[in-house]
């Protein structure tokens, strides 16, 4: 059966964002905005302080259990039980608050200890894992009217007497643990480590939960990353989660601070923006949210991931650079993920959900960055491309079906490149070959297009400044085409269509220069190869629509037909300004790269 096309990703308007799902389980639905939005989650003492009669009842209950079953009851407050994620203690139990919250303990077995019993206050769907590499089993505790509800977990015959048990909540239910029952002669104890376990906290929405994958949260990138790095994890995530509080319901800026975390995370990873509907307010609200996290965890590394398709890219990056530059917090970093996974059937279910392959790719891209920060090291830079000089990188930009044939590049010197590019071009969904470096702030690119061979008249070759590496990125391109001659076009808003601004009947060879001044002004200049003078072809300035500070600059070629390629030769390629590196993570690192490149003559100054 032929594959069904994925849904289109064109939004109805620039400010539109998909509403959150309406079939979310009740406990996962954000609370009404009229609820108090406070970080003080303390309850009334009359609720949490047991009366004398209540104490007597609890004591009698435990005593009878011990006499009848000859078992030992380990209460939820026992120090040999570790809790990860967000939990809330009550008088009689401890309740999971965040999706995928889990507990773990190590049981020292005797010959008779081949099962344990969970004592629960309410029914629940849970996952269990015996030892770190053991299989994961899904279980359901059913309410039959007998309390507490018991769930028996059978333990396999083991070669060791020490067995670690992990018990995790399903995203659709809550664990309400009263106690764990074990044999009277057995013991429970925390797995002894020489240091507090590394905990990585993941804050987000559907992608963070792995919704739509084969095993949901267990095939999500946070779960996969924690397995790769052998760390503990906490997933503070909800289906359709957004950052900002609304009149209808509250967002993550309030939800995040609910419940109790028993460990300070080594790293907090934030992936939000897809469901937020007010981009003009997003930057300040995100910076405030990150500042509040910093107040709670003064020494924690915070990573803000871009949405894979670039939604609210500039707004997210601006929030981080504000905290870096104004509040001098150098332990908060922005990570561009838009070049990690190409949109299409291979890795995506739809624009909002990755499949198992996509989640795995995302995890493997993220893991080295987290590992570096766990070891207190700088981020690893992009791997050098053996087919390109210095810090140039290359990729096909666009959806799988929009790109078509795989492009390529070769170079004769540091200033001379030949690009082969396929793809549908630059309408609402890009498809082209891109050779690029990162640009921070002001800068320019200058080339001579010596030749351009193409089958289709709409094929294009030129120079580009581009906000991110996903297929719908805002960008400005100055180039040559058989159909339009010399042209300049622009896409102002992510995933919108491009707009042709100006064209002129010219053909190669010709010199082109594109300069950025600030985040809102671009100057396009042209010149004949027989003169050294430059003519201003167009100036673009829009104070209401800006690009991010850190963007990409480079060479672009498309065939306008995904079944063929077009070939363009670029000479005298010259970059200036804050360029350098095939990708950026945060401004201090990029400045350091630029200094190193300048020392070794790697940044070609005009």
mmCIF file with all atom_site columns, C-alpha atoms in Angstrom, residues 472-474 491-496:
data_model
loop_
_atom_site.group_PDB
_atom_site.id
_atom_site.type_symbol
_atom_site.label_atom_id
_atom_site.label_alt_id
_atom_site.label_comp_id
_atom_site.label_asym_id
_atom_site.label_entity_id
_atom_site.label_seq_id
_atom_site.pdbx_PDB_ins_code
_atom_site.Cartn_x
_atom_site.Cartn_y
_atom_site.Cartn_z
_atom_site.occupancy
_atom_site.B_iso_or_equiv
_atom_site.pdbx_formal_charge
_atom_site.auth_seq_id
_atom_site.auth_comp_id
_atom_site.auth_asym_id
_atom_site.auth_atom_id
_atom_site.pdbx_PDB_model_num
ATOM 1 C CA . UNK A 1 472 ? 10.481 26.504 6.644 1.00 0.00 ? 472 UNK A CA 1
ATOM 2 C CA . UNK A 1 473 ? 13.124 28.870 8.025 1.00 0.00 ? 473 UNK A CA 1
ATOM 3 C CA . UNK A 1 474 ? 12.986 32.647 7.570 1.00 0.00 ? 474 UNK A CA 1
ATOM 4 C CA . UNK A 1 491 ? 10.672 34.531 3.832 1.00 0.00 ? 491 UNK A CA 1
ATOM 5 C CA . UNK A 1 492 ? 9.812  36.635 6.887 1.00 0.00 ? 492 UNK A CA 1
ATOM 6 C CA . UNK A 1 493 ? 7.966  34.112 9.078 1.00 0.00 ? 493 UNK A CA 1
ATOM 7 C CA . UNK A 1 494 ? 8.666  30.450 9.777 1.00 0.00 ? 494 UNK A CA 1
ATOM 8 C CA . UNK A 1 495 ? 6.777  28.071 7.429 1.00 0.00 ? 495 UNK A CA 1
ATOM 9 C CA . UNK A 1 496 ? 5.298  30.907 5.348 1.00 0.00 ? 496 UNK A CA 1
#
